[in-house]
mmCIF file of C-alpha atoms in Angstrom:
data_model
loop_
_atom_site.group_PDB
_atom_site.id
_atom_site.type_symbol
_atom_site.label_atom_id
_atom_site.label_comp_id
_atom_site.label_asym_id
_atom_site.label_seq_id
_atom_site.Cartn_x
_atom_site.Cartn_y
_atom_site.Cartn_z
ATOM 1 C CA MET A 24 -96.721 15.447 -96.489
ATOM 2 C CA ASN A 25 -99.139 17.634 -98.279
ATOM 3 C CA PRO A 26 -100.592 15.844 -101.564
ATOM 4 C CA SER A 27 -99.880 17.786 -104.969
ATOM 5 C CA CYS A 28 -102.752 19.370 -106.956
ATOM 6 C CA GLU A 29 -103.381 16.124 -108.958
ATOM 7 C CA ALA A 30 -103.150 14.054 -106.041
ATOM 8 C CA LEU A 31 -105.786 16.292 -104.252
ATOM 9 C CA GLN A 32 -108.095 16.172 -106.978
ATOM 10 C CA GLY A 33 -107.784 12.396 -107.234
ATOM 11 C CA LEU A 34 -108.600 12.049 -103.447
ATOM 12 C CA LEU A 35 -111.525 14.477 -103.776
ATOM 13 C CA GLU A 36 -112.846 11.969 -106.881
ATOM 14 C CA SER A 37 -112.258 8.887 -105.089
ATOM 15 C CA ASP A 38 -112.685 9.475 -101.313
ATOM 16 C CA GLY A 39 -114.587 12.677 -101.263
ATOM 17 C CA PHE A 40 -111.983 14.340 -98.876
ATOM 18 C CA ALA A 41 -108.296 15.113 -98.557
ATOM 19 C CA ALA A 42 -106.105 17.220 -96.060
ATOM 20 C CA LEU A 43 -103.631 19.931 -96.181
ATOM 21 C CA GLU A 44 -101.518 20.122 -93.200
ATOM 22 C CA ASP A 45 -100.207 23.749 -93.832
ATOM 23 C CA LEU A 46 -102.893 26.142 -95.632
ATOM 24 C CA ILE A 47 -102.320 29.357 -93.431
ATOM 25 C CA ALA A 48 -99.621 30.649 -91.209
ATOM 26 C CA GLU A 49 -99.618 31.724 -87.530
ATOM 27 C CA PRO A 50 -100.207 35.312 -88.195
ATOM 28 C CA GLN A 51 -103.409 34.674 -90.212
ATOM 29 C CA ARG A 52 -104.808 32.064 -87.579
ATOM 30 C CA HIS A 53 -104.209 34.736 -84.905
ATOM 31 C CA ALA A 54 -106.081 37.329 -86.793
ATOM 32 C CA LEU A 55 -108.934 34.677 -87.291
ATOM 33 C CA ARG A 56 -108.867 33.467 -83.784
ATOM 34 C CA ARG A 57 -109.247 37.528 -82.766
ATOM 35 C CA ALA A 58 -112.124 37.721 -85.143
ATOM 36 C CA PHE A 59 -113.685 34.741 -83.653
ATOM 37 C CA ASP A 60 -113.399 36.295 -80.072
ATOM 38 C CA SER A 61 -114.775 39.438 -81.168
ATOM 39 C CA ILE A 62 -118.234 37.774 -81.835
ATOM 40 C CA ARG A 63 -120.706 34.888 -80.409
ATOM 41 C CA VAL A 64 -119.824 32.000 -82.389
ATOM 42 C CA GLY A 65 -120.836 28.601 -80.368
ATOM 43 C CA ALA A 66 -122.301 25.741 -82.654
ATOM 44 C CA GLY A 67 -122.478 27.593 -86.182
ATOM 45 C CA ARG A 68 -122.310 31.202 -87.371
ATOM 46 C CA ARG A 69 -123.274 31.635 -90.879
ATOM 47 C CA ASP A 70 -122.346 35.155 -91.571
ATOM 48 C CA GLY A 71 -118.551 34.415 -91.521
ATOM 49 C CA LEU A 72 -117.931 36.284 -94.973
ATOM 50 C CA GLU A 73 -118.955 39.677 -93.424
ATOM 51 C CA LEU A 74 -115.668 39.477 -91.435
ATOM 52 C CA THR A 75 -112.788 40.885 -93.165
ATOM 53 C CA PRO A 76 -110.169 38.192 -92.009
ATOM 54 C CA VAL A 77 -112.523 35.637 -93.310
ATOM 55 C CA ARG A 78 -113.109 37.103 -96.624
ATOM 56 C CA GLU A 79 -109.271 37.552 -96.911
ATOM 57 C CA LEU A 80 -108.978 33.719 -95.908
ATOM 58 C CA ALA A 81 -111.403 32.838 -98.857
ATOM 59 C CA THR A 82 -109.487 34.742 -101.516
ATOM 60 C CA GLU A 83 -106.128 33.346 -100.313
ATOM 61 C CA VAL A 84 -107.517 29.588 -100.009
ATOM 62 C CA ILE A 85 -108.822 29.750 -103.824
ATOM 63 C CA ASN A 86 -105.470 31.318 -104.996
ATOM 64 C CA ASP A 87 -103.411 28.677 -103.403
ATOM 65 C CA PRO A 88 -101.243 26.812 -106.068
ATOM 66 C CA ARG A 89 -102.443 23.501 -104.630
ATOM 67 C CA LEU A 90 -105.852 24.297 -105.551
ATOM 68 C CA ALA A 91 -105.134 25.196 -109.180
ATOM 69 C CA GLY A 92 -107.677 22.594 -110.326
ATOM 70 C CA PHE A 93 -110.327 24.840 -108.824
ATOM 71 C CA ALA A 94 -109.586 27.974 -110.905
ATOM 72 C CA ARG A 95 -113.208 29.240 -111.299
ATOM 73 C CA ALA A 96 -114.249 28.745 -107.753
ATOM 74 C CA PHE A 97 -115.602 31.552 -105.486
ATOM 75 C CA ALA A 98 -116.612 31.289 -101.840
ATOM 76 C CA VAL A 99 -120.496 31.323 -101.371
ATOM 77 C CA ARG A 100 -120.690 30.746 -97.490
ATOM 78 C CA ALA A 101 -118.427 30.747 -94.515
ATOM 79 C CA ILE A 102 -119.740 29.129 -91.176
ATOM 80 C CA LEU A 103 -117.943 29.548 -88.207
ATOM 81 C CA PHE A 104 -117.453 26.938 -85.411
ATOM 82 C CA ASP A 105 -116.193 27.244 -81.920
ATOM 83 C CA LYS A 106 -116.381 24.030 -79.927
ATOM 84 C CA THR A 107 -115.882 24.700 -76.253
ATOM 85 C CA PRO A 108 -116.586 23.132 -72.911
ATOM 86 C CA GLU A 109 -119.590 25.439 -72.777
ATOM 87 C CA ALA A 110 -120.716 24.913 -76.336
ATOM 88 C CA ASN A 111 -120.094 21.204 -76.880
ATOM 89 C CA TRP A 112 -122.353 19.662 -79.368
ATOM 90 C CA LEU A 113 -122.470 16.589 -81.549
ATOM 91 C CA VAL A 114 -123.539 16.235 -85.227
ATOM 92 C CA THR A 115 -125.259 12.908 -86.367
ATOM 93 C CA TRP A 116 -124.417 11.322 -89.875
ATOM 94 C CA HIS A 117 -125.509 13.862 -92.496
ATOM 95 C CA GLN A 118 -124.712 15.348 -95.958
ATOM 96 C CA ASP A 119 -124.479 19.255 -96.535
ATOM 97 C CA THR A 120 -127.478 19.539 -99.029
ATOM 98 C CA THR A 121 -128.408 23.263 -99.110
ATOM 99 C CA ILE A 122 -127.192 26.408 -100.645
ATOM 100 C CA PRO A 123 -127.667 30.213 -99.789
ATOM 101 C CA VAL A 124 -129.088 32.257 -102.564
ATOM 102 C CA ARG A 125 -129.877 36.000 -102.625
ATOM 103 C CA ALA A 126 -133.851 35.473 -103.263
ATOM 104 C CA ARG A 127 -136.369 32.795 -103.460
ATOM 105 C CA ARG A 128 -137.116 31.938 -107.169
ATOM 106 C CA GLU A 129 -139.194 28.711 -108.289
ATOM 107 C CA VAL A 130 -136.664 26.844 -110.583
ATOM 108 C CA ALA A 131 -137.105 23.210 -111.302
ATOM 109 C CA GLY A 132 -135.110 20.846 -109.293
ATOM 110 C CA PHE A 133 -134.548 23.237 -106.490
ATOM 111 C CA THR A 134 -136.762 22.274 -103.406
ATOM 112 C CA SER A 135 -137.153 22.418 -99.462
ATOM 113 C CA TRP A 136 -136.772 26.216 -99.253
ATOM 114 C CA SER A 137 -135.999 27.424 -95.899
ATOM 115 C CA GLU A 138 -134.328 30.759 -94.227
ATOM 116 C CA LYS A 139 -131.256 30.485 -92.129
ATOM 117 C CA ASP A 140 -130.294 33.606 -90.185
ATOM 118 C CA GLY A 141 -132.256 35.636 -92.637
ATOM 119 C CA VAL A 142 -130.721 33.989 -95.827
ATOM 120 C CA PRO A 143 -132.798 32.048 -98.186
ATOM 121 C CA SER A 144 -131.702 28.441 -98.416
ATOM 122 C CA VAL A 145 -132.570 25.625 -101.009
ATOM 123 C CA ARG A 146 -131.819 22.305 -101.843
ATOM 124 C CA PRO A 147 -130.206 22.280 -105.467
ATOM 125 C CA PRO A 148 -130.039 19.206 -107.690
ATOM 126 C CA ALA A 149 -127.130 16.977 -106.768
ATOM 127 C CA GLY A 150 -125.135 18.210 -109.743
ATOM 128 C CA VAL A 151 -124.719 21.355 -108.335
ATOM 129 C CA LEU A 152 -123.365 20.019 -104.796
ATOM 130 C CA GLU A 153 -121.239 17.639 -106.718
ATOM 131 C CA SER A 154 -119.388 20.666 -108.355
ATOM 132 C CA MET A 155 -118.985 22.431 -104.903
ATOM 133 C CA LEU A 156 -115.820 22.141 -102.513
ATOM 134 C CA THR A 157 -115.603 22.597 -98.776
ATOM 135 C CA VAL A 158 -112.464 23.824 -96.978
ATOM 136 C CA ARG A 159 -112.857 23.515 -93.273
ATOM 137 C CA VAL A 160 -109.739 25.512 -91.916
ATOM 138 C CA GLU A 161 -108.482 24.459 -88.415
ATOM 139 C CA LEU A 162 -107.675 27.267 -86.251
ATOM 140 C CA ASP A 163 -106.746 24.998 -82.983
ATOM 141 C CA GLY A 164 -106.175 21.638 -84.616
ATOM 142 C CA SER A 165 -108.260 18.613 -84.102
ATOM 143 C CA SER A 166 -107.422 15.651 -82.143
ATOM 144 C CA GLY A 167 -109.105 12.383 -81.053
ATOM 145 C CA THR A 168 -110.252 13.842 -78.096
ATOM 146 C CA ASN A 169 -111.891 17.505 -79.077
ATOM 147 C CA GLY A 170 -114.665 16.236 -81.317
ATOM 148 C CA PRO A 171 -113.013 15.991 -84.865
ATOM 149 C CA LEU A 172 -114.913 15.615 -88.105
ATOM 150 C CA ARG A 173 -115.654 11.856 -89.046
ATOM 151 C CA VAL A 174 -116.477 10.774 -92.551
ATOM 152 C CA VAL A 175 -117.282 7.672 -94.531
ATOM 153 C CA PRO A 176 -114.987 7.874 -97.520
ATOM 154 C CA GLY A 177 -116.730 7.621 -101.046
ATOM 155 C CA SER A 178 -119.907 8.318 -99.578
ATOM 156 C CA HIS A 179 -120.012 11.316 -101.797
ATOM 157 C CA ARG A 180 -120.728 9.294 -105.005
ATOM 158 C CA GLY A 181 -124.240 8.155 -104.039
ATOM 159 C CA GLY A 182 -125.749 11.588 -104.718
ATOM 160 C CA ILE A 183 -128.358 13.111 -102.032
ATOM 161 C CA LEU A 184 -129.235 10.102 -99.477
ATOM 162 C CA ILE A 185 -132.553 9.851 -97.858
ATOM 163 C CA ARG A 186 -132.205 8.984 -93.839
ATOM 164 C CA GLU A 187 -132.630 4.931 -94.621
ATOM 165 C CA GLU A 188 -129.840 5.411 -97.323
ATOM 166 C CA ILE A 189 -127.508 7.027 -95.086
ATOM 167 C CA GLU A 190 -128.090 4.051 -92.454
ATOM 168 C CA SER A 191 -127.184 1.348 -94.972
ATOM 169 C CA VAL A 192 -124.164 3.260 -96.435
ATOM 170 C CA ARG A 193 -123.051 3.685 -92.647
ATOM 171 C CA ALA A 194 -123.464 -0.163 -91.985
ATOM 172 C CA VAL A 195 -121.136 -1.199 -94.789
ATOM 173 C CA GLY A 196 -118.725 1.920 -95.012
ATOM 174 C CA ARG A 197 -115.616 2.413 -92.903
ATOM 175 C CA GLU A 198 -115.230 5.412 -90.783
ATOM 176 C CA ILE A 199 -112.253 7.612 -90.713
ATOM 177 C CA GLU A 200 -111.425 10.258 -88.025
ATOM 178 C CA CYS A 201 -110.002 13.489 -89.754
ATOM 179 C CA LEU A 202 -107.242 14.684 -87.490
ATOM 180 C CA VAL A 203 -105.856 18.067 -89.105
ATOM 181 C CA PRO A 204 -103.101 20.352 -87.236
ATOM 182 C CA ALA A 205 -103.653 23.972 -86.654
ATOM 183 C CA GLY A 206 -103.308 25.914 -90.002
ATOM 184 C CA GLY A 207 -104.362 22.922 -91.780
ATOM 185 C CA ALA A 208 -107.468 22.036 -93.867
ATOM 186 C CA LEU A 209 -109.805 19.338 -94.533
ATOM 187 C CA LEU A 210 -111.084 19.454 -98.154
ATOM 188 C CA MET A 211 -114.297 17.690 -98.721
ATOM 189 C CA ARG A 212 -117.298 17.329 -101.076
ATOM 190 C CA PRO A 213 -120.679 18.576 -99.522
ATOM 191 C CA LEU A 214 -122.428 15.130 -100.312
ATOM 192 C CA LEU A 215 -119.561 13.181 -98.249
ATOM 193 C CA LEU A 216 -121.182 11.521 -95.255
ATOM 194 C CA HIS A 217 -119.772 13.159 -92.091
ATOM 195 C CA ALA A 218 -120.427 13.491 -88.203
ATOM 196 C CA SER A 219 -118.857 14.761 -85.298
ATOM 197 C CA SER A 220 -119.052 13.849 -81.416
ATOM 198 C CA ARG A 221 -118.870 16.033 -78.410
ATOM 199 C CA ALA A 222 -115.244 16.784 -77.110
ATOM 200 C CA SER A 223 -114.259 14.748 -74.184
ATOM 201 C CA SER A 224 -111.292 16.840 -73.240
ATOM 202 C CA PRO A 225 -111.106 21.070 -72.384
ATOM 203 C CA GLY A 226 -110.205 23.612 -74.801
ATOM 204 C CA ARG A 227 -111.430 24.966 -77.983
ATOM 205 C CA ARG A 228 -111.588 23.933 -81.570
ATOM 206 C CA ARG A 229 -112.443 26.747 -84.047
ATOM 207 C CA VAL A 230 -113.160 26.057 -87.394
ATOM 208 C CA VAL A 231 -113.849 28.464 -90.496
ATOM 209 C CA HIS A 232 -115.921 26.184 -92.795
ATOM 210 C CA LEU A 233 -115.565 27.731 -96.327
ATOM 211 C CA GLU A 234 -117.966 26.663 -99.148
ATOM 212 C CA PHE A 235 -116.805 27.125 -102.942
ATOM 213 C CA ALA A 236 -118.752 26.963 -106.157
ATOM 214 C CA SER A 237 -117.701 27.158 -109.695
ATOM 215 C CA ASP A 238 -120.798 27.915 -111.798
ATOM 216 C CA ALA A 239 -123.583 30.428 -111.768
ATOM 217 C CA LEU A 240 -127.058 28.948 -110.879
ATOM 218 C CA PRO A 241 -129.903 28.643 -113.287
ATOM 219 C CA GLY A 242 -133.375 30.342 -113.576
ATOM 220 C CA GLY A 243 -132.262 33.570 -112.358
ATOM 221 C CA LEU A 244 -131.147 32.336 -108.855
ATOM 222 C CA GLU A 245 -128.104 33.707 -107.600
ATOM 223 C CA TRP A 246 -125.561 32.998 -104.792
ATOM 224 C CA HIS A 247 -125.754 34.751 -101.873
ATOM 225 C CA ALA A 248 -122.042 35.782 -101.989
ATOM 226 C CA ALA A 249 -119.319 35.342 -104.490
ATOM 227 C CA ILE A 250 -115.971 35.934 -102.802
ATOM 228 C CA GLY A 251 -112.474 35.192 -103.549
ATOM 229 C CA ARG A 252 -112.291 34.466 -107.531
ATOM 230 C CA ARG A 253 -108.953 33.194 -108.370
ATOM 231 C CA ALA A 254 -106.587 35.938 -109.724
ATOM 232 C CA VAL A 255 -105.930 35.865 -113.384
ATOM 233 C CA PRO A 256 -102.063 35.709 -114.182
#
């Protein structure tokens, strides 16, 4: 059973994540899988919003009635993942702490500048990340054997953590494996601690990782993209 809009917001506040079992239907999954097959994806491709099916997905996601609590949101990045027997990776425990912007500007609180796939990235103040929402759309479904995401509930409430703090939270927190069917999605806060293991079974696990923001950035900084603003009734 899918949670209501109010329940989703409550779960994201308390646990930092929630699941929707039927976000998109088979025709859209098919179009997205074809888009994956037309390019090289592997362990992470960050230009997903350049693909028409992914832009359409971002718009559809944020206009879903169950996400009415995020009415001002727009997609700022889409990362494509394709875990296969040939590209079978693991990800250690971490938070997502950088955002993509159009150009570098020195603004107080924005640090650790880098460039990823030609796009400037920066670590913003925790408040920016706390207001964001990640939607991970499963095209093939996740199981206990294909390297699903694992999370520590409630770990998003501690702000940006250094390595020692991550280890401390892991030592006392419980771990949950997030199993989501094909066409479903995992909603999560970027600061939620998460990891994934290598798959132990053959097959593919394709995921569209969408990052949404709701507010403009300060000091002349601009989001690298702003796709899929909710339609006004």
